[in-house]
Amino acid sequence: MSPISRRTLVLGGLAAAGAGALPAAAQSSVITATAGVPYPFQLGIASGEPDATSVVLWTRLAPSPLNADGQGGMANADVAVDWQVSTTDTFSTLVASGTVTAQYASAHSVHIVAGGLSPDADYYYRFRAQGHLSPVGRTRTAPAVGTNGRDLVMAFTSCAHYEEGYYTVYRRMAEENPGLILFLGDYIYEYGATTGRPRLHAGTSEIVSLADYRRRYAQYKSDPDLQAAHAVAPWIVVPDDHEVENNYANMVRADSTPSLTAAQWTARRTAAYQAYYENMPLRPAQANSGNSIPLYRRLRWGSLATFHMLDTRQYRDDQACSDGWKVCSDADLASRSLPGNTQETWLLDGLNQHYGTWDILGQQVFFARRFDAAGAGSMDSWDGYRASRARIQQGWIDRGTRNPVVLTGDVHRAWASDLKADYSNASSAVIGSELVTSSVTSSGDGDGSTTIPNLAENPWLKFYQNRRGYIRTTISPTQLRADFRAVAKVSEHDGAVSTAKSFVIEEGRPGLQAV
């Protein structure tokens, strides 16, 4: 992707400006703005779900993001929103444009599928509503099927607990000028405000209602560093648990806090899924239907890569042995599945298609075996669903999947691992790789440790670091390079980023090679 210009940095809200600053793109529109209507684009703009000829454009109108009703200060009326796509940030020539209705019932969010675009191309987009112009965003399309296109710089991260630090990781990701960003879960956290943190959630109680979830997304999305990361590149997103409730499994709650009846729990899931769709740049096909939402999906990046995006919360069996770190024989039961049987079948079918050089699994919880010295593993990870993991790994072996790479979030630490055909045999064949991103802020600054925990029990683990950060990957037809990027502190704003470790995965050669 071409470097982003200084003009677009300013218009897109990426310049170092105060959180309340009016984007330059909107300043000239104030004179002609609808009388008495405040600036509605306080939550920024975003794009996502790129294919070869289209991309989703997103915004949500919210002049007062933290209003308790979750409507962001908008009146109970629908609003016309104009949108434009251009090959330049001056918008001198438009390649696509139109008008869409932002509905009160959807918290005035819009999801526009901008089509008719050229493959493997960069574009700029913006919105206009109530006389105001939005910031400018940059996006791109995927290469055409049968072509590799340019090498893909893709960054991914997860776990952005607002209270535990500042969003410097998002800012540094934006400055990488990636062509694509993956977010692997815990975009928001559901907890009430906790004193003594670098910054606080709005509201003292855990969120449960639709208004609560909308307000929480609005608080997170008001952050200028998060807006910067959304404005620079298209995103592909999947949730984990905190977008609903910590460690939930299908319809089973992890605990009874807060106390909810069965009907109230169903209503909470419905509200959480609706708010997730309203606030993410997803295609209309991913809209929730009541208390379910169809989020596992496949995105093709030409013939270079296929992204298999998994949902490891909504369909899983309950955690074995009451969750936690356990030595648990039930974790081996063949009947247990983490993605659910239907999603397992869907994944293996996709891995059998050989659409691209790289088959990339975007998912949420630790995939490789990781036992402690007592032989216990996390029942919330794939170690709690070992037969399910074995079926998927054997599935890609049987199907001749040449370059499987698992991308993971959740654990607030950076890890890298080879994947083994048989984890009970350290000399077993290496059959793939796992890259685990650290978090945006969750778990705070971290102590910087790089000593791999329990390495003797898990010799396939190749790297560990306890800092916040992201992984920058550069994907070509011959190799996938992964750079583990970390910031020293998130308790202070705007720290520098550095590369802690780099690995290369060579095409046709499973496993991580240190750079």
Coordinates of C-alpha atoms in Angstrom, one line a residue:
M1 CA 0.0 0.0 0.0
S2 CA 1.3 3.4 -0.9
P3 CA 2.5 5.6 2.0
I4 CA -0.2 7.8 3.4
S5 CA 0.3 11.5 2.7
R6 CA 0.5 14.3 5.3
R7 CA -2.8 15.6 4.0
T8 CA -4.6 12.3 4.6
L9 CA -3.0 12.0 8.0
V10 CA -4.7 15.2 9.0
L11 CA -8.0 14.6 7.2
G12 CA -8.1 11.1 8.5
G13 CA -7.6 12.1 12.1
L14 CA -4.2 10.5 12.3
A15 CA -2.3 13.6 13.2
A16 CA -1.3 14.2 16.8
A17 CA -4.4 16.2 17.8
G18 CA -6.4 16.4 20.9
A19 CA -9.3 13.9 21.3
G20 CA -11.8 16.8 21.0
A21 CA -10.2 18.4 17.9
L22 CA -12.4 18.9 14.9
P23 CA -10.9 17.0 11.9
A24 CA -9.6 19.4 9.2
A25 CA -11.9 17.7 6.7
A26 CA -14.9 18.9 8.7
Q27 CA -13.7 22.5 9.4
S28 CA -14.7 23.9 6.1
S29 CA -18.1 22.3 6.4
V30 CA -19.1 24.0 9.6
I31 CA -20.4 27.1 7.9
T32 CA -22.8 25.1 5.8
A33 CA -23.7 22.6 8.5
T34 CA -27.3 22.1 9.4
A35 CA -28.2 24.9 11.8
G36 CA -27.6 23.8 15.4
V37 CA -26.4 20.3 14.6
P38 CA -23.1 19.4 16.2
Y39 CA -20.4 17.4 14.5
P40 CA -21.7 13.8 14.1
F41 CA -18.5 11.9 13.2
Q42 CA -17.0 11.7 16.7
L43 CA -16.6 7.9 16.4
G44 CA -14.5 8.2 13.2
I45 CA -14.8 6.0 10.1
A46 CA -13.7 2.5 9.1
S47 CA -13.6 0.0 6.3
G48 CA -13.4 -3.7 6.2
E49 CA -14.1 -7.1 4.6
P50 CA -12.2 -6.4 1.3
D51 CA -12.6 -8.6 -1.7
A52 CA -11.3 -8.0 -5.2
T53 CA -14.1 -5.6 -6.3
S54 CA -15.7 -4.2 -3.1
V55 CA -15.1 -3.1 0.5
V56 CA -17.4 -2.2 3.4
L57 CA -17.5 1.4 4.5
W58 CA -18.6 2.2 8.0
T59 CA -19.5 5.1 10.2
R60 CA -21.9 5.8 13.1
L61 CA -23.3 9.2 13.8
A62 CA -22.8 10.2 17.5
P63 CA -22.3 13.9 18.4
S64 CA -22.5 13.1 22.1
P65 CA -21.0 9.6 22.3
L66 CA -21.5 8.9 26.0
N67 CA -25.1 9.7 26.3
A68 CA -26.7 7.1 28.7
D69 CA -29.4 6.0 26.2
G70 CA -26.7 4.7 23.8
Q71 CA -27.9 6.8 20.9
G72 CA -24.9 9.1 20.9
G73 CA -26.9 12.3 21.1
M74 CA -28.9 11.7 17.9
A75 CA -32.6 12.4 17.7
N76 CA -35.2 9.7 17.1
A77 CA -35.2 10.2 13.4
D78 CA -33.4 8.6 10.4
V79 CA -30.6 10.6 8.7
A80 CA -29.3 10.6 5.1
V81 CA -25.6 9.9 4.8
D82 CA -23.7 10.6 1.6
W83 CA -20.6 8.6 0.8
Q84 CA -17.8 8.9 -1.7
V85 CA -14.9 6.7 -2.9
S86 CA -12.0 8.1 -4.9
T87 CA -8.5 7.1 -6.1
T88 CA -7.1 10.3 -4.5
D89 CA -7.5 12.0 -1.2
T90 CA -8.7 15.2 -2.9
F91 CA -11.7 13.4 -4.3
S92 CA -11.3 15.2 -7.6
T93 CA -12.7 12.1 -9.4
L94 CA -15.2 9.7 -7.8
V95 CA -15.2 6.0 -8.6
A96 CA -18.2 5.2 -6.4
S97 CA -20.7 7.3 -4.4
G98 CA -24.3 7.2 -3.1
T99 CA -26.6 8.0 -0.2
V100 CA -27.7 5.6 2.6
T101 CA -30.1 6.0 5.5
A102 CA -28.6 5.9 9.0
Q103 CA -31.5 4.5 11.1
Y104 CA -32.2 5.4 14.7
A105 CA -33.0 1.7 15.3
S106 CA -29.4 0.9 14.4
A107 CA -27.8 3.6 16.5
H108 CA -27.3 5.6 13.2
S109 CA -24.6 3.2 12.0
V110 CA -24.2 2.5 8.3
H111 CA -22.6 -0.5 6.4
I112 CA -22.0 0.4 2.8
V113 CA -20.8 -2.2 0.3
A114 CA -18.9 0.0 -2.1
G115 CA -18.6 -2.1 -5.3
G116 CA -17.3 -1.8 -8.8
L117 CA -13.7 -1.3 -7.6
S118 CA -10.5 -2.5 -9.2
P119 CA -8.6 -5.4 -7.7
D120 CA -5.5 -4.8 -5.6
A121 CA -6.0 -1.0 -5.6
D122 CA -5.9 1.8 -3.0
Y123 CA -8.9 4.0 -2.4
Y124 CA -9.9 6.9 -0.2
Y125 CA -13.4 7.4 1.2
R126 CA -15.5 9.9 3.2
F127 CA -19.0 10.6 4.4
R128 CA -21.3 13.7 4.7
A129 CA -24.2 14.0 7.0
Q130 CA -26.2 17.0 8.4
G131 CA -23.9 19.4 6.5
H132 CA -20.7 18.0 8.0
L133 CA -17.9 16.1 6.3
S134 CA -16.2 13.1 8.0
P135 CA -12.5 12.4 8.2
V136 CA -11.0 10.7 5.2
G137 CA -10.1 7.0 5.4
R138 CA -7.9 4.9 3.2
T139 CA -8.8 1.4 2.1
R140 CA -7.8 -1.2 -0.5
T141 CA -9.2 -4.2 -2.3
A142 CA -7.8 -7.7 -2.5
P143 CA -6.0 -9.0 -5.6
A144 CA -8.1 -10.8 -8.2
V145 CA -8.4 -14.6 -7.9
G146 CA -5.6 -16.1 -9.9
T147 CA -3.1 -13.3 -9.0
N148 CA -0.9 -12.7 -6.0
G149 CA -0.9 -8.9 -6.2
R150 CA 1.6 -6.9 -4.1
D151 CA 3.2 -8.5 -1.0
L152 CA 0.7 -7.9 1.8
V153 CA 1.8 -6.1 5.0
M154 CA -0.8 -7.2 7.5
A155 CA -0.9 -6.3 11.2
F156 CA -2.9 -8.0 13.9
T157 CA -3.7 -7.6 17.6
S158 CA -6.4 -8.2 20.2
C159 CA -7.6 -7.3 23.7
A160 CA -8.0 -3.6 24.2
H161 CA -9.2 -3.1 27.8
Y162 CA -9.8 0.7 27.8
E163 CA -9.1 1.1 31.5
E164 CA -5.7 -0.7 31.5
G165 CA -3.8 1.8 29.3
Y166 CA -3.6 4.1 26.4
Y167 CA -4.0 2.9 22.8
T168 CA -0.5 3.6 21.6
V169 CA -0.4 0.1 20.0
Y170 CA -3.2 1.2 17.6
R171 CA -1.3 4.4 16.8
R172 CA 1.9 2.5 16.0
M173 CA 0.0 0.0 13.9
A174 CA -1.4 2.9 11.8
E175 CA 2.1 4.3 11.3
E176 CA 3.1 0.9 9.7
N177 CA 0.9 1.8 6.7
P178 CA -0.5 -1.8 6.6
G179 CA -2.6 -3.1 3.8
L180 CA -4.8 -5.0 6.1
I181 CA -5.5 -5.2 9.9
L182 CA -6.9 -8.2 11.7
F183 CA -8.5 -7.8 15.1
L184 CA -8.8 -11.1 17.0
G185 CA -11.2 -10.4 19.8
D186 CA -11.9 -8.4 23.0
Y187 CA -12.4 -5.1 21.2
I188 CA -14.3 -3.9 24.2
Y189 CA -14.5 -5.1 27.8
E190 CA -17.8 -5.4 29.6
Y191 CA -16.7 -4.5 33.2
G192 CA -17.8 -1.5 35.2
A193 CA -15.3 1.2 36.1
T194 CA -12.5 0.3 38.4
T195 CA -10.6 2.9 40.4
G196 CA -6.8 3.3 40.2
R197 CA -6.6 2.6 36.4
P198 CA -5.0 5.0 33.9
R199 CA -8.5 5.8 32.6
L200 CA -12.0 4.7 33.5
H201 CA -15.0 3.1 31.8
A202 CA -18.1 5.3 31.7
G203 CA -20.5 3.7 34.1
T204 CA -19.8 1.9 37.4
S205 CA -21.7 -1.3 36.7
E206 CA -21.1 -4.2 34.3
I207 CA -22.8 -3.6 31.0
V208 CA -25.8 -5.7 30.1
S209 CA -28.3 -3.7 28.0
L210 CA -28.2 -2.6 24.4
A211 CA -27.8 1.0 25.5
D212 CA -24.9 -0.1 27.7
Y213 CA -23.1 -1.9 24.9
R214 CA -23.6 1.0 22.4
R215 CA -22.2 3.5 24.9
R216 CA -19.2 1.3 25.7
Y217 CA -18.4 1.0 21.9
A218 CA -18.8 4.7 21.6
Q219 CA -16.3 5.4 24.5
Y220 CA -13.7 3.1 22.9
K221 CA -14.2 4.4 19.4
S222 CA -13.9 8.0 20.5
D223 CA -10.2 7.3 21.1
P224 CA -8.1 9.1 18.4
D225 CA -5.5 6.3 18.3
L226 CA -8.1 3.7 17.6
Q227 CA -9.7 6.0 15.0
A228 CA -6.2 6.3 13.3
A229 CA -5.9 2.5 13.0
H230 CA -9.4 2.2 11.4
A231 CA -8.7 5.1 9.0
V232 CA -5.5 3.7 7.6
A233 CA -6.6 0.3 6.3
P234 CA -9.5 -2.2 6.0
W235 CA -10.1 -4.4 9.0
I236 CA -11.2 -8.0 9.4
V237 CA -12.6 -8.7 12.8
V238 CA -13.8 -11.5 15.0
P239 CA -14.9 -11.2 18.7
D240 CA -13.8 -13.3 21.7
D241 CA -15.7 -13.3 25.0
H242 CA -15.6 -9.8 26.4
E243 CA -17.7 -8.4 23.6
V244 CA -20.4 -10.3 25.5
E245 CA -19.2 -11.7 28.9
N246 CA -16.0 -13.2 30.2
N247 CA -15.4 -16.9 29.3
Y248 CA -18.9 -17.6 28.1
A249 CA -19.4 -20.8 26.1
N250 CA -22.3 -20.9 23.7
M251 CA -25.3 -20.4 26.0
V252 CA -23.4 -21.2 29.2
R253 CA -22.2 -18.4 31.5
A254 CA -18.9 -18.6 33.3
D255 CA -20.5 -17.5 36.6
S256 CA -23.6 -15.8 37.9
T257 CA -22.2 -12.3 38.2
P258 CA -24.2 -10.2 37.5
S259 CA -27.2 -12.2 38.4
L260 CA -29.4 -12.8 35.3
T261 CA -32.4 -15.1 34.5
A262 CA -32.2 -17.3 31.5
A263 CA -34.3 -14.7 29.6
Q264 CA -32.1 -11.9 30.7
W265 CA -28.9 -13.8 29.6
T266 CA -30.5 -14.3 26.2
A267 CA -31.4 -10.6 26.0
R268 CA -27.8 -9.7 26.9
R269 CA -26.3 -11.9 24.1
T270 CA -28.8 -10.3 21.7
A271 CA -27.8 -6.8 22.7
A272 CA -24.1 -7.6 22.6
Y273 CA -24.3 -9.1 19.1
Q274 CA -26.4 -6.3 17.8
A275 CA -24.0 -3.7 19.2
Y276 CA -21.0 -5.6 17.8
Y277 CA -22.5 -5.5 14.3
E278 CA -23.5 -1.9 14.6
N279 CA -19.9 -0.9 15.4
M280 CA -17.8 -3.1 13.2
P281 CA -17.2 -2.7 9.4
L282 CA -18.9 -6.0 8.6
R283 CA -21.0 -7.0 5.6
P284 CA -24.8 -7.1 5.9
A285 CA -24.5 -10.9 5.8
Q286 CA -22.9 -10.8 9.2
A287 CA -25.8 -8.9 10.9
N288 CA -27.1 -10.6 14.0
S289 CA -30.4 -12.5 14.1
G290 CA -31.6 -12.3 17.7
N291 CA -29.0 -13.9 20.0
S292 CA -26.9 -15.4 17.3
I293 CA -24.6 -13.8 14.7
P294 CA -23.0 -15.4 11.7
L295 CA -19.3 -14.5 12.0
Y296 CA -17.2 -17.4 10.8
R297 CA -16.4 -16.7 7.2
R298 CA -13.7 -17.0 4.6
L299 CA -11.9 -14.1 2.8
R300 CA -9.7 -14.6 -0.2
W301 CA -6.7 -12.4 -0.8
G302 CA -6.3 -13.4 -4.5
S303 CA -4.1 -16.5 -4.8
L304 CA -1.7 -15.3 -2.1
A305 CA -3.8 -16.2 1.0
T306 CA -7.1 -17.3 2.4
F307 CA -8.3 -16.0 5.7
H308 CA -10.5 -18.5 7.6
M309 CA -12.0 -16.4 10.4
L310 CA -13.3 -18.5 13.2
D311 CA -15.8 -18.0 16.0
T312 CA -14.6 -19.9 19.1
R313 CA -17.2 -18.7 21.5
Q314 CA -20.7 -19.0 20.1
Y315 CA -20.8 -22.7 19.3
R316 CA -18.3 -24.3 21.7
D317 CA -19.1 -27.0 24.3
D318 CA -18.8 -25.8 27.8
Q319 CA -15.3 -25.7 29.2
A320 CA -14.3 -29.0 30.7
C321 CA -13.8 -29.6 34.4
S322 CA -15.4 -26.3 35.3
D323 CA -12.8 -24.2 33.4
G324 CA -9.5 -22.9 34.7
W325 CA -6.1 -24.6 34.5
K326 CA -6.7 -28.2 35.1
V327 CA -5.4 -31.8 34.6
C328 CA -8.6 -33.0 33.0
S329 CA -9.3 -36.2 31.1
D330 CA -12.6 -34.9 29.8
A331 CA -10.6 -32.5 27.7
D332 CA -9.8 -35.5 25.5
L333 CA -13.4 -36.5 24.8
A334 CA -14.0 -36.9 21.1
S335 CA -17.5 -35.4 21.5
R336 CA -16.2 -32.1 22.6
S337 CA -15.6 -29.3 20.0
L338 CA -14.4 -25.7 20.4
P339 CA -15.7 -24.3 17.1
G340 CA -18.7 -26.7 17.1
N341 CA -19.1 -29.6 14.6
T342 CA -20.6 -27.5 11.8
Q343 CA -17.8 -24.9 11.9
E344 CA -15.2 -27.7 12.1
T345 CA -16.6 -29.2 8.9
W346 CA -16.8 -25.8 7.2
L347 CA -13.1 -25.1 8.1
L348 CA -11.9 -28.5 6.8
D349 CA -13.8 -28.0 3.6
G350 CA -12.1 -24.7 3.1
L351 CA -8.7 -26.1 3.8
N352 CA -9.4 -28.7 1.1
Q353 CA -9.9 -26.1 -1.5
H354 CA -6.3 -24.8 -1.7
Y355 CA -7.4 -21.4 -2.7
G356 CA -4.2 -19.6 -1.8
T357 CA -0.5 -20.2 -1.0
W358 CA -1.2 -19.5 2.7
D359 CA -4.1 -20.8 4.7
I360 CA -4.4 -18.4 7.6
L361 CA -6.7 -19.2 10.6
G362 CA -7.7 -16.1 12.4
Q363 CA -9.0 -17.1 15.8
Q364 CA -9.1 -16.2 19.5
V365 CA -7.5 -18.7 22.0
F366 CA -4.2 -20.5 22.3
F367 CA -4.0 -23.3 19.8
A368 CA -0.7 -25.3 20.5
R369 CA -0.5 -27.5 23.5
R370 CA 0.8 -25.5 26.5
F371 CA 0.9 -27.5 29.7
D372 CA 2.4 -26.5 33.0
A373 CA 4.8 -28.6 35.1
A374 CA 1.9 -30.5 36.6
G375 CA 0.4 -31.4 33.2
A376 CA -2.4 -28.9 33.5
G377 CA -3.7 -26.8 30.6
S378 CA -6.2 -24.0 30.1
M379 CA -9.6 -25.4 29.7
D380 CA -10.7 -22.2 27.9
S381 CA -8.1 -22.8 25.1
W382 CA -7.7 -25.6 22.6
D383 CA -6.1 -27.6 25.4
G384 CA -9.6 -28.0 26.8
Y385 CA -10.8 -29.4 23.4
R386 CA -7.9 -31.6 22.4
A387 CA -9.8 -34.0 20.1
S388 CA -11.2 -31.0 18.3
R389 CA -7.7 -29.6 17.7
A390 CA -6.5 -33.1 16.6
R391 CA -9.3 -33.4 14.1
I392 CA -8.4 -30.0 12.5
Q393 CA -4.6 -30.6 12.5
Q394 CA -5.1 -34.1 11.0
G395 CA -7.6 -32.6 8.6
W396 CA -5.1 -30.3 7.1
I397 CA -2.5 -33.0 6.9
D398 CA -4.9 -35.3 5.1
R399 CA -6.0 -32.6 2.7
G400 CA -2.4 -31.6 1.8
T401 CA -2.8 -28.0 3.2
R402 CA 0.7 -26.8 2.4
N403 CA 1.1 -23.7 4.5
P404 CA -1.3 -23.5 7.5
V405 CA -0.7 -20.6 9.9
V406 CA -2.8 -20.0 13.1
L407 CA -3.1 -16.4 14.3
T408 CA -4.2 -16.1 17.9
G409 CA -5.2 -13.4 20.5
D410 CA -6.6 -13.6 24.0
V411 CA -3.7 -14.3 26.3
H412 CA -2.2 -10.7 26.6
R413 CA 1.3 -12.0 25.8
A414 CA 3.3 -12.5 22.6
W415 CA 4.1 -16.2 21.8
A416 CA 5.4 -18.1 18.8
S417 CA 5.1 -21.8 18.4
D418 CA 5.6 -24.7 16.0
L419 CA 2.6 -27.0 15.7
K420 CA 3.2 -30.7 16.1
A421 CA 1.4 -33.7 14.7
D422 CA 1.6 -35.3 18.1
Y423 CA 2.3 -33.1 21.2
S424 CA 3.0 -36.2 23.3
N425 CA 6.1 -36.8 21.2
A426 CA 8.6 -33.9 21.0
S427 CA 10.2 -35.4 17.9
S428 CA 6.9 -35.5 16.0
A429 CA 6.7 -33.7 12.7
V430 CA 6.2 -30.0 12.6
I431 CA 3.0 -29.4 10.6
G432 CA 2.3 -25.7 10.9
S433 CA 2.9 -22.5 12.9
E434 CA 1.1 -20.4 15.5
L435 CA 1.6 -16.6 16.0
V436 CA 0.1 -15.2 19.2
T437 CA -0.2 -11.5 19.4
S438 CA 0.0 -9.6 22.7
S439 CA -2.7 -7.1 23.6
V440 CA -3.4 -3.5 22.9
T441 CA -3.6 -2.7 26.7
S442 CA -5.0 -5.7 28.6
S443 CA -2.8 -6.7 31.5
G444 CA -1.1 -3.3 31.6
D445 CA 2.5 -2.5 30.9
G446 CA 3.9 -6.0 31.5
D447 CA 7.4 -6.8 33.0
G448 CA 9.2 -7.4 29.7
S449 CA 10.1 -11.0 30.5
T450 CA 11.2 -13.1 27.5
T451 CA 11.8 -16.4 29.4
I452 CA 9.4 -19.0 27.9
P453 CA 7.3 -20.4 30.7
N454 CA 7.3 -24.2 31.0
L455 CA 9.5 -24.7 28.0
A456 CA 10.6 -28.1 29.2
E457 CA 7.0 -29.3 29.0
N458 CA 6.4 -27.6 25.6
P459 CA 9.6 -27.6 23.5
W460 CA 7.7 -26.4 20.4
L461 CA 7.3 -22.9 22.0
K462 CA 9.8 -20.6 20.3
F463 CA 9.2 -17.1 21.7
Y464 CA 7.5 -15.3 24.6
Q465 CA 7.3 -11.7 25.7
N466 CA 5.2 -9.9 28.3
R467 CA 4.8 -6.5 26.7
R468 CA 1.8 -5.0 24.9
G469 CA 1.9 -4.9 21.1
Y470 CA 1.0 -6.4 17.8
I471 CA 2.5 -8.6 15.0
R472 CA 3.4 -7.1 11.7
T473 CA 3.4 -9.8 8.9
T474 CA 4.7 -9.4 5.4
I475 CA 3.2 -12.1 3.2
S476 CA 4.7 -13.0 -0.2
P477 CA 4.4 -16.1 -2.4
T478 CA 7.7 -17.5 -1.0
Q479 CA 7.5 -16.6 2.7
L480 CA 5.6 -15.1 5.6
R481 CA 7.7 -12.8 7.8
A482 CA 6.4 -12.0 11.3
D483 CA 7.8 -9.1 13.4
F484 CA 6.7 -9.0 17.0
R485 CA 6.3 -5.3 17.8
A486 CA 6.1 -4.1 21.4
V487 CA 5.7 -0.8 23.3
A488 CA 7.4 -0.4 26.7
K489 CA 4.4 1.1 28.5
V490 CA 0.7 1.7 28.0
S491 CA 0.3 3.4 31.3
E492 CA 1.8 6.4 29.6
H493 CA 0.6 7.7 26.2
D494 CA 2.5 7.7 22.9
G495 CA 5.6 5.5 23.7
A496 CA 7.9 4.2 21.0
V497 CA 7.6 0.8 19.4
S498 CA 10.4 -1.7 18.8
T499 CA 10.8 -5.2 17.3
A500 CA 11.3 -7.8 19.9
K501 CA 11.7 -10.8 17.6
S502 CA 11.3 -11.8 14.0
F503 CA 10.5 -15.1 12.4
V504 CA 10.1 -16.3 8.8
I505 CA 7.9 -19.2 7.7
E506 CA 9.0 -20.4 4.3
E507 CA 6.5 -21.6 1.7
G508 CA 6.3 -25.4 1.8
R509 CA 8.4 -25.7 4.9
P510 CA 6.3 -25.8 8.1
G511 CA 7.7 -24.2 11.2
L512 CA 9.3 -21.0 12.4
Q513 CA 12.8 -19.9 11.3
A514 CA 14.3 -17.2 13.6
V515 CA 15.6 -14.1 11.7

